[in-house]
């Protein structure tokens, strides 16, 4: 404990030192409640003690109370602005809260104080990656590795970043290095299999996982990854037994059980046991409910319609970046966007960029510029041409980082970009948009069956999915009337029933010459990291159309909202 500031405090120094040590011991043993109580007692005597403020902030962070963690650690930094650990942990709290700009700022301060702070460099890489600043992210991971050559976690994070960069072999090497350093490195243990899966080498991925299971591994990540491929290799029943046994024999937290339930749903679906499949999917979704504010979302759609009336291009300036390079593939999740991108990605002059979060980050940037979360879309008309140019260049920087110069088109298949087509049309006035449409019953069911991460709060409840889908139909109906850029609409069911005709139409729409490779898209070695990685490795098939009929008894909450039959 630090020296006391005056004589009155010095009289109580010994008990305070003992109290601090007792609190620290409780903290180290995981008794957070008791440790926090003693830390608070100390702060009543010494309210500005930086180390106690910091450690109480750490406990708040461990309890998931990031606002309190930020407040306490921020005070600790004010009291002692030379402690790199305070900045680093404050950065962690900002990162978990999703405030990446603030996190980056304090991580930079940490490494400014201590340039060899490898953990801060690694965490900085995570934040930069989330911000879409991929080149800087990779550089931060490599800096961490240079400082600590046996840093398995940084190798693992670098490997994940290299997957996004489309460098599967380099990614494999980094995963293997992480496992060489730490055979139990979480995430890296299934990383090699994930790269194989992304490349379409599913058999190699499955065999690697099977070897680990046969060797007796109890790593749940291995088991879950194995279960994700088991159905393809006629091992669904074994995978079900393994997962059910794991749940019976192990004490698992909610997040792990949720992942297992989603896998069990997939496996029972593969086996044709649809009631068991739905029961597991429903249980998985109920384990992590996230409230969907349908009224707020409806208001946002209303704002978009108001800000982008017919002729809006006369009121909202565009950038000068009049190029056809970006192609935006939009629609509801699970509507066929991955299939359309895979067909295009095998064209020699098209790069499949996957789901880029850059447009969403640009939206957040606009909100920050005005210091108001409601600034988008209502204040778009206040942006100047130089603002639009800067935002467009922010997007192109990401595209140029991932795609070779020879590419004439780069696809972005982030489905929810359908919300931002008005902004996209101002950033890139000559871009092309492909809108994927699928039967809402199949779309909604597939969303409900998907283990989503990120901003999909509507996806946990069939009624909410119906409400979200209704607003999607509403805004897309509006864009059809007002968009000043070309938009091609593709129906999934038509694409899978007549792939060559529709594929030719898509390629022609982009102004490119036809290439027969587009019919053999499933042979591509391109890395696919979305949930559809297995589907796009097969020739077009129609069995997923009408899948909802197996679950018609469960779809009434969604069907009633959409006023469609089941």
XYZ file of C-alpha atoms in Angstrom:
566
model
C 0.000 0.000 0.000
C 1.215 3.501 -0.768
C 2.507 5.841 1.967
C -0.131 7.844 3.833
C -0.392 11.544 3.252
C -0.605 12.960 6.773
C -0.120 12.145 10.410
C -3.746 11.235 11.053
C -3.618 8.677 8.292
C -0.263 7.347 9.467
C -1.894 6.235 12.740
C -4.138 3.902 10.720
C -1.480 2.829 8.236
C -0.929 -0.648 9.667
C -4.589 -1.733 9.728
C -5.073 -0.285 6.242
C -2.078 -2.203 4.975
C -3.460 -5.355 6.544
C -6.917 -4.648 5.100
C -5.437 -4.149 1.648
C -3.518 -7.423 1.835
C -6.635 -9.241 3.047
C -8.697 -7.800 0.201
C -5.994 -8.670 -2.290
C -5.858 -12.261 -1.017
C -9.636 -12.605 -1.363
C -9.411 -11.130 -4.853
C -6.667 -13.529 -5.899
C -8.700 -16.508 -4.626
C -11.762 -15.425 -6.611
C -13.862 -14.209 -3.680
C -14.809 -11.010 -5.476
C -17.676 -10.017 -3.192
C -15.564 -10.055 -0.023
C -12.623 -8.361 -1.733
C -14.847 -5.599 -3.103
C -16.335 -4.926 0.336
C -12.899 -4.461 1.905
C -11.702 -2.279 -0.994
C -14.762 -0.050 -0.467
C -14.051 0.156 3.257
C -10.517 1.333 2.466
C -11.838 3.969 0.056
C -13.984 5.453 2.823
C -10.729 6.325 4.588
C -8.638 7.041 1.486
C -11.075 7.912 -1.358
C -8.300 8.768 -3.821
C -6.068 5.743 -3.408
C -5.223 4.783 -7.017
C -4.400 1.110 -6.494
C -7.584 0.412 -4.550
C -9.646 2.331 -7.121
C -7.981 0.326 -9.862
C -8.517 -3.066 -8.208
C -12.140 -2.303 -7.355
C -12.512 -1.360 -11.017
C -10.992 -4.711 -11.982
C -13.628 -6.492 -9.884
C -16.371 -4.474 -11.578
C -14.891 -5.518 -14.919
C -14.863 -9.158 -13.836
C -18.526 -8.839 -12.859
C -19.407 -7.383 -16.270
C -20.166 -3.883 -14.906
C -18.089 -1.997 -17.453
C -19.485 1.466 -16.699
C -18.413 1.228 -13.054
C -15.081 -0.284 -14.080
C -14.425 2.648 -16.412
C -15.364 5.191 -13.741
C -13.137 3.642 -11.069
C -10.168 2.945 -13.344
C -10.499 6.430 -14.818
C -10.145 7.889 -11.331
C -7.125 5.648 -10.726
C -5.508 7.017 -13.883
C -6.181 10.571 -12.698
C -4.487 9.809 -9.372
C -1.526 8.043 -10.990
C -1.156 8.874 -14.713
C 2.163 7.019 -14.997
C 0.916 3.476 -14.365
C 0.661 1.547 -17.641
C -1.405 -1.240 -16.057
C -4.156 1.183 -15.152
C -4.378 2.329 -18.763
C -4.304 -1.226 -20.073
C -7.129 -2.441 -17.847
C -9.124 0.712 -18.565
C -8.666 -0.113 -22.250
C -10.006 -3.609 -21.631
C -13.156 -2.157 -20.057
C -13.684 0.249 -22.955
C -13.111 -2.618 -25.397
C -15.693 -4.874 -23.762
C -18.204 -2.021 -23.706
C -17.653 -1.523 -27.442
C -16.052 1.918 -27.133
C -13.158 1.139 -29.431
C -11.911 4.703 -29.953
C -11.533 5.215 -26.218
C -9.928 1.783 -25.813
C -7.392 2.486 -28.549
C -6.488 5.820 -26.987
C -5.670 4.364 -23.566
C -3.859 1.327 -25.010
C -1.632 3.753 -26.906
C -0.986 5.574 -23.655
C -0.019 2.273 -21.994
C 2.590 1.449 -24.646
C 3.809 5.036 -24.634
C 4.645 4.632 -20.940
C 6.020 1.118 -21.470
C 6.932 0.390 -25.097
C 7.565 -3.325 -24.389
C 4.071 -3.892 -22.948
C 3.237 -6.842 -25.212
C -0.211 -7.531 -23.709
C -1.306 -3.975 -24.486
C -0.032 -4.324 -28.062
C -2.025 -7.548 -28.428
C -5.200 -5.964 -27.071
C -4.646 -2.962 -29.297
C -4.615 -5.382 -32.217
C -8.009 -6.758 -31.161
C -9.509 -3.269 -31.054
C -7.999 -2.245 -34.384
C -9.382 -5.413 -35.928
C -12.852 -4.587 -34.579
C -12.497 -1.111 -36.073
C -11.732 -2.575 -39.482
C -8.160 -1.278 -39.431
C -6.801 -4.658 -40.413
C -3.311 -3.679 -41.532
C -2.654 -1.844 -38.256
C -4.173 -4.763 -36.350
C -1.761 -7.259 -37.871
C 1.133 -4.905 -37.175
C 0.121 -4.673 -33.501
C 0.014 -8.468 -33.137
C 3.418 -8.775 -34.776
C 4.797 -6.112 -32.432
C 3.510 -8.154 -29.472
C 5.187 -11.278 -30.888
C 8.465 -9.427 -31.487
C 8.443 -8.377 -27.850
C 7.441 -11.832 -26.592
C 8.284 -14.606 -29.094
C 6.465 -17.244 -27.014
C 3.195 -15.277 -26.888
C 0.670 -17.934 -27.980
C -2.354 -15.644 -27.650
C -0.865 -13.084 -30.052
C -0.059 -15.817 -32.580
C -3.657 -17.025 -32.342
C -5.032 -13.511 -32.877
C -2.664 -12.940 -35.780
C -3.877 -16.215 -37.301
C -7.496 -15.062 -37.065
C -6.566 -11.745 -38.674
C -4.804 -13.553 -41.506
C -7.968 -15.562 -42.204
C -9.782 -12.273 -42.782
C -6.936 -11.170 -45.046
C -7.448 -14.291 -47.172
C -4.082 -15.790 -46.215
C -4.994 -19.344 -45.120
C -1.474 -20.801 -45.290
C 0.022 -17.999 -43.200
C -2.896 -18.361 -40.813
C -2.254 -22.096 -40.466
C 1.385 -21.425 -39.668
C 0.432 -18.923 -36.958
C -2.133 -21.282 -35.396
C 0.426 -24.083 -35.359
C 2.989 -21.809 -33.728
C 0.451 -20.905 -31.034
C -0.203 -24.598 -30.369
C 3.523 -25.367 -30.355
C 3.927 -22.806 -27.572
C 0.745 -23.729 -25.716
C -1.053 -26.947 -26.732
C -4.102 -25.800 -24.752
C -4.303 -22.311 -26.240
C -8.042 -21.607 -26.340
C -9.234 -20.985 -29.886
C -5.989 -22.079 -31.494
C -6.752 -25.720 -30.778
C -9.538 -25.599 -33.376
C -7.960 -22.904 -35.508
C -6.280 -25.280 -37.917
C -9.554 -27.114 -38.509
C -11.342 -23.787 -39.007
C -8.890 -22.790 -41.727
C -9.398 -26.129 -43.462
C -13.157 -25.639 -43.237
C -12.937 -22.149 -44.646
C -10.862 -23.409 -47.571
C -13.380 -26.142 -48.272
C -11.035 -28.922 -47.165
C -13.727 -30.301 -44.908
C -12.445 -33.861 -44.817
C -9.025 -32.756 -43.601
C -10.670 -30.594 -40.946
C -12.892 -33.455 -39.810
C -10.028 -35.942 -39.655
C -7.918 -33.580 -37.538
C -10.765 -33.096 -35.076
C -11.537 -36.812 -35.024
C -7.920 -37.587 -34.116
C -8.103 -35.196 -31.177
C -11.326 -36.807 -29.948
C -9.978 -40.333 -30.381
C -6.912 -39.283 -28.379
C -9.215 -38.428 -25.481
C -9.282 -34.631 -25.557
C -11.899 -33.043 -23.327
C -11.632 -29.657 -25.038
C -15.226 -28.591 -25.663
C -14.198 -26.402 -28.611
C -12.907 -29.490 -30.392
C -16.142 -31.339 -29.674
C -18.329 -28.485 -30.924
C -16.262 -28.076 -34.107
C -16.394 -31.841 -34.714
C -20.178 -31.813 -34.287
C -20.430 -29.061 -36.881
C -18.965 -31.383 -39.523
C -20.208 -34.760 -38.283
C -23.404 -34.769 -40.314
C -21.506 -34.357 -43.546
C -19.441 -37.471 -42.796
C -22.277 -39.673 -41.519
C -21.218 -39.330 -37.910
C -24.193 -37.335 -36.655
C -25.320 -40.021 -34.211
C -21.862 -40.273 -32.638
C -21.692 -36.502 -32.328
C -25.108 -36.436 -30.628
C -23.963 -39.030 -28.087
C -20.775 -37.096 -27.370
C -22.602 -33.793 -26.884
C -25.405 -35.267 -24.765
C -22.860 -37.108 -22.604
C -20.833 -33.930 -22.195
C -23.874 -32.044 -20.920
C -24.676 -34.840 -18.468
C -21.160 -35.316 -17.142
C -19.722 -31.805 -17.118
C -20.693 -28.642 -15.355
C -20.836 -26.111 -18.173
C -21.620 -22.420 -18.145
C -24.526 -20.991 -20.092
C -22.489 -19.774 -23.063
C -20.985 -23.223 -23.659
C -24.299 -25.031 -23.229
C -25.886 -22.609 -25.678
C -23.313 -23.466 -28.340
C -23.836 -27.177 -27.671
C -27.617 -26.820 -27.965
C -27.272 -25.156 -31.361
C -25.048 -28.030 -32.507
C -27.548 -30.584 -31.207
C -30.264 -28.797 -33.132
C -28.226 -29.108 -36.341
C -27.521 -32.775 -35.745
C -31.096 -33.746 -34.935
C -32.208 -31.827 -38.026
C -29.726 -33.835 -40.114
C -31.129 -37.047 -38.608
C -34.693 -35.985 -39.409
C -35.652 -35.721 -35.726
C -37.282 -32.341 -36.146
C -39.062 -32.080 -32.776
C -35.797 -32.754 -30.930
C -34.010 -30.319 -33.230
C -36.454 -27.512 -32.526
C -36.453 -28.219 -28.790
C -32.673 -27.711 -28.672
C -32.767 -24.603 -30.856
C -35.492 -23.115 -28.675
C -33.544 -23.875 -25.500
C -30.392 -22.341 -26.991
C -32.211 -19.138 -27.897
C -33.894 -18.879 -24.506
C -30.536 -19.142 -22.737
C -29.339 -15.744 -23.898
C -32.380 -13.596 -24.627
C -31.600 -10.101 -25.836
C -34.534 -7.696 -25.801
C -35.491 -6.455 -29.244
C -36.993 -2.968 -29.240
C -39.354 -3.289 -32.182
C -40.753 0.231 -31.705
C -37.299 1.830 -31.726
C -36.356 -0.141 -34.841
C -39.581 0.942 -36.551
C -38.776 4.582 -35.714
C -35.325 4.158 -37.243
C -36.860 2.813 -40.458
C -39.238 5.787 -40.442
C -36.244 8.135 -40.148
C -34.530 6.462 -43.110
C -37.649 6.859 -45.244
C -37.945 10.516 -44.223
C -34.280 11.391 -44.832
C -34.153 9.601 -48.192
C -37.284 10.645 -50.116
C -37.472 10.500 -53.883
C -34.789 12.854 -55.249
C -32.700 12.813 -52.063
C -29.538 12.875 -54.154
C -30.259 16.567 -54.782
C -30.092 17.316 -51.047
C -27.410 14.965 -49.741
C -24.013 15.418 -51.389
C -22.118 12.480 -52.827
C -18.424 11.732 -52.767
C -16.273 12.108 -55.840
C -15.442 8.382 -55.719
C -17.426 7.444 -58.803
C -16.135 3.920 -59.252
C -17.841 0.568 -59.769
C -15.396 -1.373 -57.584
C -17.689 -1.950 -54.552
C -20.589 -4.371 -54.964
C -22.993 -4.590 -52.049
C -24.882 -7.875 -51.617
C -27.704 -7.280 -49.158
C -30.816 -8.904 -47.768
C -31.963 -10.622 -44.633
C -29.377 -12.915 -43.033
C -29.591 -16.460 -44.407
C -31.205 -15.265 -47.640
C -28.553 -16.488 -50.095
C -25.987 -13.690 -49.878
C -23.125 -16.174 -49.325
C -24.140 -18.214 -52.361
C -24.292 -15.155 -54.610
C -20.894 -13.959 -53.386
C -19.320 -17.386 -53.877
C -20.588 -17.537 -57.455
C -19.037 -14.148 -58.149
C -15.830 -14.741 -56.193
C -14.541 -17.360 -58.653
C -14.687 -14.825 -61.482
C -11.064 -13.812 -62.208
C -11.841 -10.115 -61.731
C -14.043 -10.306 -58.627
C -12.797 -10.519 -55.058
C -15.189 -11.863 -52.435
C -14.719 -9.580 -49.449
C -17.139 -11.402 -47.159
C -19.099 -9.598 -44.473
C -17.327 -6.278 -44.056
C -18.446 -4.259 -41.053
C -17.054 -1.049 -42.545
C -20.365 0.590 -43.454
C -21.610 0.119 -39.883
C -18.381 1.686 -38.627
C -18.887 4.642 -40.970
C -22.377 5.070 -39.522
C -20.851 5.150 -36.030
C -18.258 7.657 -37.252
C -21.042 9.941 -38.477
C -22.761 9.734 -35.101
C -19.507 10.593 -33.332
C -18.878 13.571 -35.609
C -22.073 15.165 -34.370
C -21.738 13.810 -30.825
C -25.225 12.369 -31.011
C -26.402 8.794 -31.440
C -29.463 10.121 -33.308
C -27.338 12.040 -35.821
C -27.606 9.201 -38.333
C -29.489 9.444 -40.569
C -31.162 12.767 -39.712
C -28.060 14.980 -40.092
C -26.580 13.432 -43.219
C -27.576 16.533 -45.177
C -25.079 18.552 -43.132
C -22.084 16.564 -44.396
C -19.917 18.310 -46.995
C -18.357 16.757 -50.049
C -14.980 16.509 -48.329
C -16.700 14.608 -45.487
C -18.203 12.141 -47.944
C -14.859 11.729 -49.681
C -13.171 10.957 -46.387
C -15.823 8.400 -45.448
C -15.656 6.761 -48.878
C -11.858 6.591 -48.623
C -12.223 4.971 -45.215
C -14.162 2.174 -46.936
C -11.772 1.933 -49.890
C -8.780 1.641 -47.567
C -10.241 -1.604 -46.226
C -11.077 -2.884 -49.694
C -7.604 -2.112 -51.014
C -6.082 -3.924 -48.048
C -7.852 -7.194 -48.802
C -8.078 -7.256 -52.620
C -5.461 -7.396 -55.358
C -5.132 -4.423 -57.684
C -6.284 -6.442 -60.710
C -9.769 -6.870 -59.251
C -12.487 -4.892 -61.006
C -15.146 -5.629 -58.400
C -15.026 -6.351 -54.666
C -18.133 -7.750 -53.010
C -19.336 -6.864 -49.538
C -21.994 -9.311 -48.391
C -22.881 -7.781 -45.039
C -26.640 -8.494 -45.199
C -27.773 -5.636 -42.955
C -26.262 -3.066 -45.277
C -29.815 -3.020 -46.662
C -30.447 -0.461 -43.925
C -27.791 1.876 -45.306
C -28.361 1.818 -49.068
C -29.131 5.539 -49.076
C -25.765 6.334 -47.494
C -23.996 3.803 -49.740
C -25.459 5.478 -52.822
C -23.933 8.790 -51.698
C -20.546 7.285 -50.860
C -20.311 5.418 -54.183
C -22.726 6.867 -56.755
C -21.684 4.315 -59.395
C -21.755 1.186 -57.253
C -23.986 -1.846 -57.828
C -26.351 -3.463 -55.337
C -27.595 -7.059 -55.373
C -30.608 -7.778 -53.188
C -31.176 -11.412 -52.185
C -34.733 -12.495 -51.371
C -35.839 -15.813 -49.905
C -39.117 -17.236 -48.650
C -39.602 -15.517 -45.265
C -40.496 -18.828 -43.614
C -37.171 -20.383 -44.618
C -35.308 -17.167 -43.855
C -36.858 -16.738 -40.421
C -36.383 -20.375 -39.466
C -32.739 -20.310 -40.561
C -32.128 -17.152 -38.520
C -33.681 -18.766 -35.448
C -31.454 -21.797 -35.959
C -28.279 -19.744 -36.288
C -25.780 -19.113 -33.490
C -25.414 -15.388 -34.029
C -22.833 -13.088 -32.514
C -23.195 -9.337 -32.663
C -26.180 -7.099 -33.343
C -29.017 -9.551 -33.970
C -31.228 -8.946 -30.947
C -34.329 -9.897 -32.962
C -32.987 -13.398 -33.734
C -33.854 -15.095 -30.420
C -37.626 -15.098 -30.803
C -39.784 -16.055 -33.785
C -42.225 -13.188 -33.246
C -39.338 -10.703 -33.125
C -37.939 -12.186 -36.323
C -41.317 -11.561 -37.944
C -41.375 -7.955 -36.708
C -37.858 -7.349 -38.000
C -38.696 -8.950 -41.341
C -41.710 -6.667 -41.735
C -39.501 -3.586 -41.341
C -36.987 -5.090 -43.770
C -39.769 -5.418 -46.371
C -40.834 -1.864 -45.648
C -37.417 -0.264 -46.193
C -36.594 -2.400 -49.235
C -39.919 -1.385 -50.773
C -38.839 2.219 -50.256
C -35.361 1.732 -51.731
C -36.908 0.200 -54.870
C -38.685 3.503 -55.472
C -35.949 6.007 -54.655
C -32.449 4.528 -55.080
C -30.439 6.354 -57.768
C -28.050 3.395 -58.202
C -28.820 0.110 -60.000
C -30.137 -2.740 -57.862
C -30.603 -6.324 -59.042
C -32.978 -8.544 -57.075
C -32.287 -12.272 -56.925
C -34.751 -14.794 -55.555
C -32.984 -17.648 -53.832
C -35.480 -20.249 -54.984
C -35.060 -19.181 -58.631
C -31.264 -19.168 -58.326
C -31.107 -22.737 -57.016
C -33.576 -23.986 -59.630
C -31.812 -22.311 -62.569
C -28.258 -21.459 -61.468
C -26.682 -20.825 -64.879
C -29.321 -18.393 -66.118
C -29.334 -16.373 -62.904
C -25.536 -16.487 -62.522
C -25.110 -15.102 -66.022
C -27.578 -12.361 -65.191
C -25.624 -11.413 -62.057
C -22.288 -11.255 -63.882
C -23.828 -9.192 -66.692
C -25.333 -6.801 -64.148
C -21.831 -6.054 -62.862
C -20.648 -5.207 -66.358
C -18.281 -8.158 -66.591
C -17.764 -10.836 -69.209
C -19.083 -14.290 -68.396
C -16.661 -16.879 -67.053
C -17.581 -20.570 -66.852
C -15.810 -20.859 -63.492
C -18.873 -19.192 -61.962
C -20.772 -22.465 -62.408
C -18.082 -24.371 -60.488
C -18.024 -21.954 -57.538
C -18.068 -24.830 -55.052
C -14.582 -25.883 -56.184
C -13.072 -22.575 -55.115
C -10.277 -22.616 -52.524
C -11.295 -19.157 -51.342
C -11.619 -18.957 -47.569
C -15.207 -18.611 -46.372
C -15.676 -17.609 -42.732
C -19.450 -17.173 -42.516
C -22.004 -19.712 -41.324
C -22.606 -20.893 -44.904
C -19.100 -22.312 -45.385
C -20.433 -25.845 -45.966
C -23.270 -24.920 -48.311
C -21.075 -22.950 -50.695
C -18.767 -25.978 -51.056
C -21.509 -27.935 -52.800
C -23.175 -27.562 -56.195
C -26.411 -25.606 -56.063
C -29.066 -27.739 -54.436
C -32.753 -27.191 -53.740
C -33.271 -29.156 -50.530
C -33.012 -26.046 -48.355
C -35.956 -24.459 -50.180
C -39.151 -25.280 -48.303
C -37.296 -26.559 -45.257
C -39.743 -24.660 -43.076
C -42.408 -27.317 -43.767
C -40.698 -29.705 -41.330
C -41.235 -27.120 -38.581
C -44.593 -25.682 -39.567
C -46.087 -26.554 -36.158
C -43.667 -24.129 -34.485
C -43.785 -21.158 -36.869
C -47.133 -19.600 -35.945
C -45.661 -16.673 -33.898
C -43.690 -15.495 -36.941
C -46.365 -16.382 -39.508
C -49.029 -14.418 -37.629
C -46.897 -11.270 -37.673
C -46.203 -11.649 -41.402
C -49.737 -12.812 -42.226
C -48.466 -15.795 -44.214
C -49.619 -19.419 -44.145
C -47.701 -22.277 -42.508
